[in-house]
Amino acid sequence: MTESAEYQDNVFINCPFDKHYQPLFRAVVFTIQHCGFNARCALEEDSTGDIRINKIISIINECQYGVHDISKADLDEQSGLARFNIHWS
């Protein structure tokens, strides 16, 4: 993997993107940027041509740091196992 010039300053945010979480998401983005880093997340990629997981992996690979909020857990309907804040709909 070749590091981009911004790699050292990029922070990947993994969190829910629903309306209830939005105020906290905005606070996280503000804090990251205020500290001189670049906030990155899956929302920045809106191309429907790529598979979502590939977009997320690409963004993660461009970030040295990550913030992961796994506080939101839903049960998967088929397996009954917890799914932490990543929804593939």
Tab-separated table of N, CA and C in Angstrom:
chain	number	residue	atom	x	y	z
A	1	MET	N	0.843	-1.182	0.000
A	1	MET	CA	0.000	0.000	0.000
A	1	MET	C	0.888	1.244	0.000
A	2	THR	N	0.620	2.150	-0.900
A	2	THR	CA	1.339	3.411	-0.968
A	2	THR	C	0.571	4.461	-0.181
A	3	GLU	N	1.250	5.118	0.744
A	3	GLU	CA	0.595	6.137	1.562
A	3	GLU	C	0.459	7.431	0.780
A	4	SER	N	-0.711	8.041	0.861
A	4	SER	CA	-0.909	9.353	0.255
A	4	SER	C	-0.281	10.409	1.158
A	5	ALA	N	-0.137	11.604	0.619
A	5	ALA	CA	0.440	12.706	1.401
A	5	ALA	C	-0.410	13.019	2.625
A	6	GLU	N	-1.702	12.749	2.552
A	6	GLU	CA	-2.621	13.065	3.652
A	6	GLU	C	-2.775	11.923	4.651
A	7	TYR	N	-2.192	10.763	4.374
A	7	TYR	CA	-2.390	9.572	5.202
A	7	TYR	C	-2.191	9.858	6.686
A	8	GLN	N	-1.121	10.563	7.025
A	8	GLN	CA	-0.792	10.845	8.425
A	8	GLN	C	-1.862	11.678	9.123
A	9	ASP	N	-2.646	12.416	8.357
A	9	ASP	CA	-3.643	13.324	8.933
A	9	ASP	C	-5.076	12.822	8.801
A	10	ASN	N	-5.290	11.689	8.147
A	10	ASN	CA	-6.639	11.180	7.916
A	10	ASN	C	-7.124	10.323	9.073
A	11	VAL	N	-8.391	10.533	9.466
A	11	VAL	CA	-9.030	9.766	10.527
A	11	VAL	C	-10.328	9.192	9.973
A	12	PHE	N	-10.445	7.865	9.958
A	12	PHE	CA	-11.666	7.212	9.489
A	12	PHE	C	-12.676	7.164	10.625
A	13	ILE	N	-13.905	7.560	10.347
A	13	ILE	CA	-14.981	7.527	11.342
A	13	ILE	C	-15.921	6.389	10.982
A	14	ASN	N	-16.072	5.444	11.891
A	14	ASN	CA	-16.999	4.331	11.726
A	14	ASN	C	-18.078	4.499	12.790
A	15	CYS	N	-19.265	4.880	12.357
A	15	CYS	CA	-20.352	5.137	13.298
A	15	CYS	C	-21.682	5.023	12.568
A	16	PRO	N	-22.782	5.013	13.313
A	16	PRO	CA	-24.092	5.034	12.665
A	16	PRO	C	-24.297	6.366	11.942
A	17	PHE	N	-25.087	6.345	10.890
A	17	PHE	CA	-25.372	7.576	10.153
A	17	PHE	C	-26.861	7.921	10.185
A	18	ASP	N	-27.564	7.472	11.204
A	18	ASP	CA	-28.990	7.786	11.285
A	18	ASP	C	-29.209	9.158	11.928
A	19	LYS	N	-30.443	9.639	11.853
A	19	LYS	CA	-30.744	11.002	12.318
A	19	LYS	C	-30.536	11.165	13.827
A	20	HIS	N	-30.686	10.105	14.589
A	20	HIS	CA	-30.510	10.200	16.041
A	20	HIS	C	-29.036	10.369	16.419
A	21	TYR	N	-28.146	9.851	15.588
A	21	TYR	CA	-26.712	9.912	15.870
A	21	TYR	C	-26.063	11.155	15.266
A	22	GLN	N	-26.768	11.843	14.379
A	22	GLN	CA	-26.183	12.953	13.624
A	22	GLN	C	-25.517	14.030	14.484
A	23	PRO	N	-26.108	14.485	15.596
A	23	PRO	CA	-25.426	15.506	16.410
A	23	PRO	C	-24.066	15.026	16.937
A	24	LEU	N	-23.975	13.780	17.358
A	24	LEU	CA	-22.703	13.251	17.841
A	24	LEU	C	-21.708	13.103	16.686
A	25	PHE	N	-22.188	12.662	15.518
A	25	PHE	CA	-21.325	12.552	14.342
A	25	PHE	C	-20.736	13.913	13.984
A	26	ARG	N	-21.557	14.937	13.992
A	26	ARG	CA	-21.069	16.286	13.683
A	26	ARG	C	-20.035	16.754	14.708
A	27	ALA	N	-20.256	16.421	15.969
A	27	ALA	CA	-19.293	16.794	17.012
A	27	ALA	C	-17.963	16.069	16.815
A	28	VAL	N	-18.017	14.809	16.423
A	28	VAL	CA	-16.793	14.046	16.165
A	28	VAL	C	-16.033	14.654	14.990
A	29	VAL	N	-16.744	14.966	13.898
A	29	VAL	CA	-16.110	15.580	12.725
A	29	VAL	C	-15.487	16.920	13.103
A	30	PHE	N	-16.220	17.745	13.849
A	30	PHE	CA	-15.700	19.046	14.269
A	30	PHE	C	-14.416	18.883	15.083
A	31	THR	N	-14.443	17.966	16.037
A	31	THR	CA	-13.289	17.769	16.911
A	31	THR	C	-12.068	17.303	16.122
A	32	ILE	N	-12.274	16.366	15.214
A	32	ILE	CA	-11.172	15.868	14.381
A	32	ILE	C	-10.575	17.007	13.567
A	33	GLN	N	-11.433	17.800	12.931
A	33	GLN	CA	-10.945	18.899	12.100
A	33	GLN	C	-10.298	19.995	12.942
A	34	HIS	N	-10.862	20.283	14.100
A	34	HIS	CA	-10.307	21.313	14.982
A	34	HIS	C	-8.900	20.930	15.465
A	35	CYS	N	-8.652	19.642	15.577
A	35	CYS	CA	-7.330	19.161	15.997
A	35	CYS	C	-6.346	19.073	14.827
A	36	GLY	N	-6.773	19.498	13.639
A	36	GLY	CA	-5.871	19.537	12.490
A	36	GLY	C	-5.855	18.290	11.629
A	37	PHE	N	-6.803	17.402	11.846
A	37	PHE	CA	-6.878	16.174	11.062
A	37	PHE	C	-8.001	16.272	10.030
A	38	ASN	N	-8.020	15.308	9.106
A	38	ASN	CA	-9.063	15.218	8.083
A	38	ASN	C	-10.027	14.098	8.447
A	39	ALA	N	-11.293	14.421	8.629
A	39	ALA	CA	-12.309	13.415	8.932
A	39	ALA	C	-12.727	12.725	7.640
A	40	ARG	N	-12.740	11.391	7.660
A	40	ARG	CA	-13.135	10.599	6.493
A	40	ARG	C	-14.180	9.587	6.943
A	41	CYS	N	-15.146	9.292	6.096
A	41	CYS	CA	-16.141	8.272	6.411
A	41	CYS	C	-16.767	7.751	5.126
A	42	ALA	N	-17.577	6.718	5.248
A	42	ALA	CA	-18.202	6.088	4.090
A	42	ALA	C	-19.170	7.021	3.371
A	43	LEU	N	-19.649	8.058	4.028
A	43	LEU	CA	-20.599	8.977	3.397
A	43	LEU	C	-19.978	9.791	2.271
A	44	GLU	N	-18.667	9.930	2.249
A	44	GLU	CA	-18.037	10.753	1.211
A	44	GLU	C	-18.060	10.075	-0.151
A	45	GLU	N	-18.267	8.781	-0.197
A	45	GLU	CA	-18.333	8.038	-1.457
A	45	GLU	C	-19.792	7.777	-1.794
A	46	ASP	N	-20.260	8.342	-2.900
A	46	ASP	CA	-21.653	8.102	-3.277
A	46	ASP	C	-21.781	7.425	-4.632
A	47	SER	N	-20.681	6.956	-5.181
A	47	SER	CA	-20.714	6.264	-6.466
A	47	SER	C	-21.441	4.934	-6.297
A	48	THR	N	-22.453	4.712	-7.100
A	48	THR	CA	-23.194	3.457	-7.016
A	48	THR	C	-22.518	2.356	-7.814
A	49	GLY	N	-21.450	2.690	-8.534
A	49	GLY	CA	-20.752	1.701	-9.342
A	49	GLY	C	-19.886	0.759	-8.536
A	50	ASP	N	-19.485	1.157	-7.359
A	50	ASP	CA	-18.624	0.322	-6.524
A	50	ASP	C	-19.435	-0.383	-5.455
A	51	ILE	N	-18.947	-1.523	-5.034
A	51	ILE	CA	-19.552	-2.227	-3.913
A	51	ILE	C	-19.195	-1.456	-2.650
A	52	ARG	N	-20.168	-1.271	-1.768
A	52	ARG	CA	-19.980	-0.415	-0.590
A	52	ARG	C	-18.782	-0.833	0.250
A	53	ILE	N	-18.611	-2.120	0.467
A	53	ILE	CA	-17.499	-2.560	1.315
A	53	ILE	C	-16.163	-2.185	0.686
A	54	ASN	N	-16.065	-2.224	-0.635
A	54	ASN	CA	-14.819	-1.830	-1.306
A	54	ASN	C	-14.531	-0.352	-1.106
A	55	LYS	N	-15.572	0.476	-1.115
A	55	LYS	CA	-15.392	1.908	-0.870
A	55	LYS	C	-14.882	2.145	0.544
A	56	ILE	N	-15.474	1.447	1.500
A	56	ILE	CA	-15.075	1.609	2.895
A	56	ILE	C	-13.629	1.157	3.096
A	57	ILE	N	-13.273	0.027	2.522
A	57	ILE	CA	-11.900	-0.474	2.647
A	57	ILE	C	-10.912	0.513	2.048
A	58	SER	N	-11.258	1.086	0.912
A	58	SER	CA	-10.380	2.064	0.265
A	58	SER	C	-10.151	3.281	1.159
A	59	ILE	N	-11.220	3.777	1.769
A	59	ILE	CA	-11.097	4.941	2.656
A	59	ILE	C	-10.266	4.581	3.890
A	60	ILE	N	-10.527	3.417	4.476
A	60	ILE	CA	-9.767	2.984	5.652
A	60	ILE	C	-8.277	2.907	5.326
A	61	ASN	N	-7.952	2.376	4.160
A	61	ASN	CA	-6.543	2.251	3.759
A	61	ASN	C	-5.859	3.599	3.580
A	62	GLU	N	-6.633	4.665	3.418
A	62	GLU	CA	-6.076	6.005	3.253
A	62	GLU	C	-5.978	6.756	4.577
A	63	CYS	N	-6.297	6.084	5.694
A	63	CYS	CA	-6.322	6.730	7.010
A	63	CYS	C	-5.359	6.041	7.974
A	64	GLN	N	-4.575	6.846	8.666
A	64	GLN	CA	-3.694	6.281	9.690
A	64	GLN	C	-4.472	5.978	10.970
A	65	TYR	N	-5.489	6.772	11.260
A	65	TYR	CA	-6.231	6.645	12.511
A	65	TYR	C	-7.690	6.299	12.242
A	66	GLY	N	-8.362	5.829	13.285
A	66	GLY	CA	-9.776	5.522	13.175
A	66	GLY	C	-10.506	5.770	14.475
A	67	VAL	N	-11.746	6.201	14.353
A	67	VAL	CA	-12.651	6.362	15.489
A	67	VAL	C	-13.814	5.419	15.221
A	68	HIS	N	-14.031	4.475	16.129
A	68	HIS	CA	-15.062	3.462	15.912
A	68	HIS	C	-16.049	3.477	17.067
A	69	ASP	N	-17.280	3.814	16.762
A	69	ASP	CA	-18.338	3.794	17.765
A	69	ASP	C	-19.199	2.572	17.490
A	70	ILE	N	-19.112	1.596	18.348
A	70	ILE	CA	-19.923	0.396	18.170
A	70	ILE	C	-21.039	0.336	19.216
A	71	SER	N	-21.485	1.503	19.655
A	71	SER	CA	-22.513	1.556	20.693
A	71	SER	C	-23.881	1.146	20.177
A	72	LYS	N	-24.095	1.250	18.877
A	72	LYS	CA	-25.386	0.862	18.309
A	72	LYS	C	-25.281	-0.570	17.803
A	73	ALA	N	-26.023	-1.457	18.424
A	73	ALA	CA	-26.003	-2.856	18.013
A	73	ALA	C	-27.431	-3.329	17.787
A	74	ASP	N	-27.662	-3.890	16.632
A	74	ASP	CA	-28.953	-4.491	16.312
A	74	ASP	C	-28.738	-5.981	16.107
A	75	LEU	N	-29.785	-6.761	16.301
A	75	LEU	CA	-29.675	-8.187	16.048
A	75	LEU	C	-29.980	-8.466	14.587
A	76	ASP	N	-29.130	-9.274	13.960
A	76	ASP	CA	-29.357	-9.705	12.590
A	76	ASP	C	-30.573	-10.625	12.578
A	77	GLU	N	-31.495	-10.372	11.664
A	77	GLU	CA	-32.737	-11.149	11.627
A	77	GLU	C	-32.493	-12.623	11.326
A	78	GLN	N	-31.523	-12.933	10.493
A	78	GLN	CA	-31.277	-14.326	10.112
A	78	GLN	C	-30.448	-15.078	11.141
A	79	SER	N	-29.368	-14.478	11.597
A	79	SER	CA	-28.454	-15.204	12.486
A	79	SER	C	-28.728	-14.969	13.969
A	80	GLY	N	-29.387	-13.850	14.292
A	80	GLY	CA	-29.604	-13.504	15.685
A	80	GLY	C	-28.375	-12.914	16.355
A	81	LEU	N	-27.299	-12.722	15.581
A	81	LEU	CA	-26.061	-12.155	16.117
A	81	LEU	C	-26.098	-10.634	16.056
A	82	ALA	N	-25.317	-10.013	16.905
A	82	ALA	CA	-25.259	-8.545	16.934
A	82	ALA	C	-24.590	-8.015	15.675
A	83	ARG	N	-25.126	-6.900	15.171
A	83	ARG	CA	-24.530	-6.167	14.054
A	83	ARG	C	-24.231	-4.780	14.588
A	84	PHE	N	-22.976	-4.402	14.579
A	84	PHE	CA	-22.559	-3.143	15.163
A	84	PHE	C	-22.530	-2.029	14.141
A	85	ASN	N	-23.516	-1.205	14.120
A	85	ASN	CA	-23.670	0.061	13.410
A	85	ASN	C	-23.401	0.057	11.912
A	86	ILE	N	-23.085	-1.044	11.290
A	86	ILE	CA	-22.885	-1.063	9.849
A	86	ILE	C	-24.070	-1.787	9.223
A	87	HIS	N	-24.795	-1.087	8.393
A	87	HIS	CA	-25.975	-1.657	7.749
A	87	HIS	C	-25.761	-1.683	6.252
A	88	TRP	N	-26.046	-2.766	5.627
A	88	TRP	CA	-25.730	-2.972	4.209
A	88	TRP	C	-26.959	-2.858	3.330
A	89	SER	N	-27.932	-2.100	3.692
A	89	SER	CA	-29.146	-1.980	2.877
A	89	SER	C	-28.960	-1.055	1.711
